[in-house]
Amino acid sequence: MEFWECQKRCGVESDLKIARDLPDDTPDFILAMLSDFENEAAKFCFSGAKGRVLDAGCGNGNLTLRALKSDSAKDRATEFIGMDFSRNMLDRAACRAADSPRAAFLQGSVTNLPFQDRSFDHVVSSGVLTCLPDSEAAALALQEFYRVLKPGGVLVVDFFNCVSHYTLIRKHLFRESIKPPEYVSPSEFRKCLENAGFQVQTYHGFDFKPCQGYLFMSRWRSVVDPYFFQEKLSSHLERRIIPRLPKTNLLGYRIYVKCIKK
Ligand SMILES: C[S@@+](CC[C@H](N)C(=O)[O-])C[C@H]1O[C@@H](n2cnc3c(N)ncnc32)[C@H](O)[C@@H]1O
């Protein structure tokens, strides 16, 4: 909670630097890459969304703001509710969505949703299960998503893949701690979803590059930037290769899953 409450920068413009608290001198290609990722993630998360839509752990509204503007959701979704446990993040989201009458924001926790049973048609929770303290909290959140969805409703959630090449390098070469609920394997995550009563429909994997780039970019800014090349490689794989071979989505570092409440 403290971490999210002290994200200080705020503004009305939907500028990625503000939304993500990036340094002012972040290179343009990094901004373009992040913007592509968020557009593509929002497209997957909200495609086919209709009726009442919940963005659980909406942060500063990155994905909801994109959905409000997208053709796939804007005509069929009647109401977007953004919920987050951080008042600071919610204020930023509400500020950015001030001119969208169909969006509302309220405070609450994914482990104890402040909504009635079967009150949503579509629930999205991006980058949130991975922030929870343990696997029990993540399981509780999945139960809560199940409770508030109508039968046949859609849930989209994501996880970091503990068996992606990049995670394995970090674990075995750099001895980093790779633990649930932040990192799980695709089969473990599928099991958690099925235990909560969901039926998995599709996956969308992101980030196929050899190692994470933008977090470390400042080290390389003055020389030829190896991250530029790996971003290009990763986006080529994401756009040209992965869509032709659906199973390769499961090799991504970050994976979104779309499932249905049975
Ligand atoms: C990585 S951000 C993701 C924001 C947004 N969903 C996105 O994809 O851009 C994680 C968000 O989850 C929120 N969060 C973490 N734990 C939560 C909880 N138990 N209940 C509600 N929100 C939570 C944080 O406040 C933060 O805004």
Short mmCIF file of C-alpha atoms and ligand atoms in Angstrom, two decimals:
data_model
loop_
_atom_site.label_atom_id
_atom_site.label_comp_id
_atom_site.label_asym_id
_atom_site.label_seq_id
_atom_site.Cartn_x
_atom_site.Cartn_y
_atom_site.Cartn_z
CA MET A 1 0.00 0.00 0.00
CA GLU A 2 2.72 2.48 1.03
CA PHE A 3 4.50 2.06 -2.30
CA TRP A 4 1.40 3.03 -4.30
CA GLU A 5 0.46 5.86 -1.95
CA CYS A 6 3.79 7.60 -2.48
CA GLN A 7 3.67 7.64 -6.30
CA LYS A 8 3.58 11.41 -6.33
CA ARG A 9 3.49 12.72 -9.88
CA CYS A 10 0.06 13.58 -11.18
CA GLY A 11 -1.45 15.41 -14.11
CA VAL A 12 -4.46 15.57 -16.36
CA GLU A 13 -2.66 14.56 -19.52
CA SER A 14 -2.57 10.84 -20.31
CA ASP A 15 1.19 11.04 -20.62
CA LEU A 16 2.93 7.73 -20.04
CA LYS A 17 5.77 9.37 -18.18
CA ILE A 18 3.33 10.59 -15.57
CA ALA A 19 1.23 7.45 -15.62
CA ARG A 20 4.28 5.27 -14.98
CA ASP A 21 6.45 7.72 -13.08
CA LEU A 22 9.19 7.47 -15.70
CA PRO A 23 12.12 9.90 -15.79
CA ASP A 24 11.63 12.96 -18.03
CA ASP A 25 14.49 11.87 -20.30
CA THR A 26 13.05 8.41 -21.01
CA PRO A 27 13.94 7.62 -24.65
CA ASP A 28 11.13 7.84 -27.19
CA PHE A 29 11.49 4.24 -28.32
CA ILE A 30 10.87 3.07 -24.74
CA LEU A 31 7.74 5.23 -24.53
CA ALA A 32 6.57 3.86 -27.88
CA MET A 33 7.19 0.31 -26.69
CA LEU A 34 5.26 0.84 -23.43
CA SER A 35 2.44 2.52 -25.25
CA ASP A 36 2.24 -0.41 -27.72
CA PHE A 37 2.18 -2.86 -24.83
CA GLU A 38 -0.60 -0.98 -23.02
CA ASN A 39 -2.68 -0.67 -26.20
CA GLU A 40 -2.31 -4.34 -26.96
CA ALA A 41 -2.97 -5.40 -23.34
CA ALA A 42 -6.09 -3.18 -23.16
CA LYS A 43 -7.29 -4.59 -26.48
CA PHE A 44 -6.98 -8.14 -25.16
CA CYS A 45 -8.39 -7.34 -21.69
CA PHE A 46 -11.48 -5.49 -22.87
CA SER A 47 -12.24 -7.13 -26.23
CA GLY A 48 -15.90 -8.15 -26.29
CA ALA A 49 -16.58 -6.41 -22.95
CA LYS A 50 -20.22 -5.49 -22.52
CA GLY A 51 -22.55 -4.34 -19.75
CA ARG A 52 -20.92 -3.55 -16.40
CA VAL A 53 -17.14 -3.76 -16.48
CA LEU A 54 -14.83 -3.81 -13.44
CA ASP A 55 -11.12 -2.90 -13.57
CA ALA A 56 -10.02 -4.38 -10.23
CA GLY A 57 -6.76 -2.72 -9.13
CA CYS A 58 -7.09 -0.11 -11.87
CA GLY A 59 -4.08 1.93 -10.69
CA ASN A 60 -4.05 5.28 -12.43
CA GLY A 61 -6.53 4.01 -15.02
CA ASN A 62 -4.09 3.08 -17.79
CA LEU A 63 -6.17 0.25 -19.22
CA THR A 64 -9.66 1.61 -18.48
CA LEU A 65 -8.81 4.89 -20.18
CA ARG A 66 -7.77 3.01 -23.30
CA ALA A 67 -10.91 0.84 -23.19
CA LEU A 68 -13.11 3.93 -22.91
CA LYS A 69 -11.68 5.12 -26.21
CA SER A 70 -11.51 1.77 -28.01
CA ASP A 71 -14.08 0.72 -30.60
CA SER A 72 -14.34 -2.83 -29.28
CA ALA A 73 -15.67 -1.92 -25.81
CA LYS A 74 -16.94 1.65 -25.90
CA ASP A 75 -20.27 0.90 -27.59
CA ARG A 76 -21.24 -2.24 -25.73
CA ALA A 77 -19.95 -1.54 -22.22
CA THR A 78 -22.44 0.62 -20.35
CA GLU A 79 -20.41 1.33 -17.24
CA PHE A 80 -16.75 1.09 -16.28
CA ILE A 81 -15.89 0.83 -12.59
CA GLY A 82 -12.25 1.31 -11.60
CA MET A 83 -11.37 0.03 -8.13
CA ASP A 84 -8.08 0.18 -6.27
CA PHE A 85 -7.04 0.07 -2.62
CA SER A 86 -4.82 3.12 -3.05
CA ARG A 87 -6.65 6.44 -2.76
CA ASN A 88 -3.70 8.14 -4.43
CA MET A 89 -3.87 5.92 -7.56
CA LEU A 90 -7.66 6.28 -7.70
CA ASP A 91 -7.45 10.06 -7.59
CA ARG A 92 -5.04 9.96 -10.50
CA ALA A 93 -7.36 7.66 -12.45
CA ALA A 94 -10.43 9.82 -11.75
CA CYS A 95 -8.49 12.92 -12.77
CA ARG A 96 -7.48 11.36 -16.10
CA ALA A 97 -11.02 10.11 -16.81
CA ALA A 98 -12.76 13.33 -15.76
CA ASP A 99 -14.46 13.75 -19.14
CA SER A 100 -15.82 10.16 -19.28
CA PRO A 101 -19.32 10.02 -17.77
CA ARG A 102 -19.43 6.22 -18.00
CA ALA A 103 -16.42 5.73 -15.71
CA ALA A 104 -16.57 5.71 -11.91
CA PHE A 105 -13.86 4.95 -9.36
CA LEU A 106 -13.99 3.63 -5.84
CA GLN A 107 -11.70 2.31 -3.16
CA GLY A 108 -11.62 -1.36 -2.19
CA SER A 109 -9.51 -4.48 -2.04
CA VAL A 110 -9.51 -7.35 -4.51
CA THR A 111 -9.56 -9.78 -1.58
CA ASN A 112 -12.84 -8.32 -0.29
CA LEU A 113 -14.66 -6.68 -3.21
CA PRO A 114 -17.22 -4.04 -2.22
CA PHE A 115 -19.80 -5.35 -4.74
CA GLN A 116 -22.80 -7.64 -4.70
CA ASP A 117 -22.74 -11.18 -6.08
CA ARG A 118 -23.22 -11.49 -9.86
CA SER A 119 -23.08 -7.74 -10.49
CA PHE A 120 -20.53 -7.58 -13.36
CA ASP A 121 -20.38 -8.89 -16.93
CA HIS A 122 -16.62 -8.47 -17.33
CA VAL A 123 -13.77 -8.19 -14.81
CA VAL A 124 -10.19 -7.21 -15.64
CA SER A 125 -7.38 -7.32 -13.10
CA SER A 126 -4.00 -6.45 -14.60
CA GLY A 127 -0.76 -6.42 -12.61
CA VAL A 128 -2.59 -6.93 -9.31
CA LEU A 129 -2.48 -10.63 -8.34
CA THR A 130 1.28 -10.31 -8.80
CA CYS A 131 1.36 -7.59 -6.09
CA LEU A 132 -0.46 -9.61 -3.44
CA PRO A 133 1.48 -10.82 -0.40
CA ASP A 134 0.93 -14.58 -0.87
CA SER A 135 -0.81 -17.30 -2.87
CA GLU A 136 -3.71 -17.45 -0.38
CA ALA A 137 -4.53 -13.79 -1.07
CA ALA A 138 -4.36 -14.44 -4.84
CA ALA A 139 -6.74 -17.42 -4.46
CA LEU A 140 -9.09 -15.26 -2.39
CA ALA A 141 -9.06 -12.55 -5.08
CA LEU A 142 -9.95 -15.15 -7.75
CA GLN A 143 -12.87 -16.31 -5.58
CA GLU A 144 -14.01 -12.71 -5.24
CA PHE A 145 -13.84 -12.18 -9.03
CA TYR A 146 -15.92 -15.34 -9.44
CA ARG A 147 -18.47 -14.13 -6.88
CA VAL A 148 -19.07 -10.70 -8.47
CA LEU A 149 -19.26 -12.02 -12.06
CA LYS A 150 -22.57 -13.03 -13.63
CA PRO A 151 -22.72 -16.63 -14.91
CA GLY A 152 -20.97 -16.71 -18.29
CA GLY A 153 -19.10 -13.50 -17.37
CA VAL A 154 -15.50 -12.96 -18.48
CA LEU A 155 -12.40 -12.56 -16.32
CA VAL A 156 -9.00 -11.39 -17.64
CA VAL A 157 -6.00 -11.65 -15.29
CA ASP A 158 -2.25 -11.85 -15.72
CA PHE A 159 0.82 -13.41 -14.11
CA PHE A 160 4.59 -13.47 -14.58
CA ASN A 161 5.74 -16.74 -16.05
CA CYS A 162 8.25 -18.50 -13.75
CA VAL A 163 9.43 -20.71 -16.62
CA SER A 164 10.03 -18.02 -19.24
CA HIS A 165 13.63 -17.85 -20.47
CA TYR A 166 14.15 -14.46 -18.81
CA THR A 167 12.82 -15.64 -15.44
CA LEU A 168 14.98 -18.77 -15.58
CA ILE A 169 18.07 -16.64 -16.28
CA ARG A 170 17.30 -14.43 -13.28
CA LYS A 171 16.64 -17.42 -11.06
CA HIS A 172 19.62 -19.57 -11.98
CA LEU A 173 22.25 -17.04 -13.06
CA PHE A 174 21.48 -14.09 -10.79
CA ARG A 175 19.99 -16.18 -7.93
CA GLU A 176 16.93 -13.93 -7.70
CA SER A 177 13.93 -15.05 -5.73
CA ILE A 178 11.19 -16.11 -8.15
CA LYS A 179 8.18 -16.98 -6.02
CA PRO A 180 4.37 -17.15 -6.20
CA PRO A 181 2.04 -15.31 -6.34
CA GLU A 182 4.18 -12.97 -8.50
CA TYR A 183 5.75 -15.78 -10.53
CA VAL A 184 3.90 -18.98 -11.37
CA SER A 185 3.96 -21.41 -14.28
CA PRO A 186 1.16 -21.40 -16.87
CA SER A 187 -0.08 -24.80 -15.62
CA GLU A 188 -0.11 -23.66 -11.96
CA PHE A 189 -2.00 -20.51 -12.88
CA ARG A 190 -4.51 -22.49 -14.92
CA LYS A 191 -5.09 -24.76 -11.92
CA CYS A 192 -5.74 -21.74 -9.64
CA LEU A 193 -8.30 -20.41 -12.12
CA GLU A 194 -10.00 -23.79 -12.43
CA ASN A 195 -10.07 -24.21 -8.64
CA ALA A 196 -11.92 -20.91 -8.43
CA GLY A 197 -14.49 -22.17 -10.98
CA PHE A 198 -13.22 -20.56 -14.20
CA GLN A 199 -12.75 -22.14 -17.60
CA VAL A 200 -9.69 -20.87 -19.47
CA GLN A 201 -10.36 -19.63 -23.00
CA THR A 202 -7.23 -17.92 -24.40
CA TYR A 203 -3.77 -16.65 -23.50
CA HIS A 204 -1.86 -13.59 -24.67
CA GLY A 205 1.86 -13.61 -23.90
CA PHE A 206 4.01 -10.47 -23.84
CA ASP A 207 7.69 -9.76 -23.58
CA PHE A 208 9.80 -12.29 -25.44
CA LYS A 209 13.05 -10.39 -25.17
CA PRO A 210 16.24 -11.92 -23.72
CA CYS A 211 16.18 -9.64 -20.65
CA GLN A 212 14.17 -6.76 -19.27
CA GLY A 213 15.16 -3.50 -20.87
CA TYR A 214 13.70 -0.21 -19.89
CA LEU A 215 14.34 -0.49 -16.18
CA PHE A 216 18.06 -0.41 -16.82
CA MET A 217 18.18 1.80 -19.86
CA SER A 218 19.86 4.77 -18.18
CA ARG A 219 23.13 2.83 -18.00
CA TRP A 220 23.26 2.59 -21.76
CA ARG A 221 21.92 5.91 -22.85
CA SER A 222 25.21 7.34 -24.07
CA VAL A 223 26.41 4.28 -26.03
CA VAL A 224 24.85 2.09 -28.68
CA ASP A 225 21.80 0.80 -26.88
CA PRO A 226 21.50 -3.01 -26.83
CA TYR A 227 18.00 -2.68 -25.40
CA PHE A 228 16.84 -0.96 -28.55
CA PHE A 229 17.72 -4.08 -30.53
CA GLN A 230 16.10 -6.48 -28.14
CA GLU A 231 12.90 -4.40 -28.08
CA LYS A 232 12.80 -4.57 -31.86
CA LEU A 233 13.37 -8.33 -31.76
CA SER A 234 10.67 -8.85 -29.12
CA SER A 235 8.09 -6.73 -30.93
CA HIS A 236 8.84 -8.58 -34.18
CA LEU A 237 8.18 -11.89 -32.40
CA GLU A 238 5.01 -10.54 -30.76
CA ARG A 239 3.57 -9.18 -33.99
CA ARG A 240 4.69 -11.62 -36.63
CA ILE A 241 5.49 -14.99 -35.09
CA ILE A 242 3.43 -15.49 -31.90
CA PRO A 243 -0.01 -14.84 -33.50
CA ARG A 244 0.69 -17.65 -36.00
CA LEU A 245 1.68 -20.14 -33.29
CA PRO A 246 -0.79 -19.71 -30.39
CA LYS A 247 1.02 -22.10 -28.02
CA THR A 248 4.09 -19.85 -28.07
CA ASN A 249 2.09 -17.30 -26.02
CA LEU A 250 2.97 -19.48 -23.04
CA LEU A 251 6.67 -18.64 -23.51
CA GLY A 252 6.07 -14.96 -22.75
CA TYR A 253 7.40 -13.33 -19.59
CA ARG A 254 4.01 -11.78 -18.80
CA ILE A 255 0.87 -13.68 -19.72
CA TYR A 256 -2.75 -12.49 -19.74
CA VAL A 257 -5.46 -15.14 -19.49
CA LYS A 258 -9.07 -14.79 -20.57
CA CYS A 259 -11.52 -17.13 -18.86
CA ILE A 260 -15.23 -17.63 -18.32
CA LYS A 261 -17.27 -18.13 -15.15
CA LYS A 262 -18.81 -21.56 -15.69
C1 LIG B 1 1.08 -2.65 -11.21
S1 LIG B 1 -0.31 -1.64 -10.79
C2 LIG B 1 -1.40 -2.07 -12.11
C3 LIG B 1 -2.35 -0.97 -12.43
C4 LIG B 1 -3.28 -1.23 -13.63
N1 LIG B 1 -4.15 -2.35 -13.38
C5 LIG B 1 -2.48 -1.43 -14.90
O1 LIG B 1 -2.46 -2.55 -15.44
O2 LIG B 1 -1.87 -0.45 -15.39
C6 LIG B 1 -0.99 -2.51 -9.40
C7 LIG B 1 -2.17 -1.81 -8.75
O3 LIG B 1 -2.80 -2.74 -7.87
C8 LIG B 1 -3.23 -2.07 -6.71
N2 LIG B 1 -3.39 -3.08 -5.66
C9 LIG B 1 -2.44 -3.83 -5.08
N3 LIG B 1 -3.00 -4.65 -4.17
C10 LIG B 1 -4.35 -4.42 -4.19
C11 LIG B 1 -5.46 -4.94 -3.47
N4 LIG B 1 -5.32 -5.87 -2.53
N5 LIG B 1 -6.70 -4.47 -3.76
C12 LIG B 1 -6.85 -3.50 -4.70
N6 LIG B 1 -5.84 -2.94 -5.42
C13 LIG B 1 -4.60 -3.41 -5.14
C14 LIG B 1 -2.14 -1.04 -6.45
O4 LIG B 1 -2.61 0.02 -5.66
C15 LIG B 1 -1.80 -0.60 -7.89
O5 LIG B 1 -2.55 0.51 -8.28
#
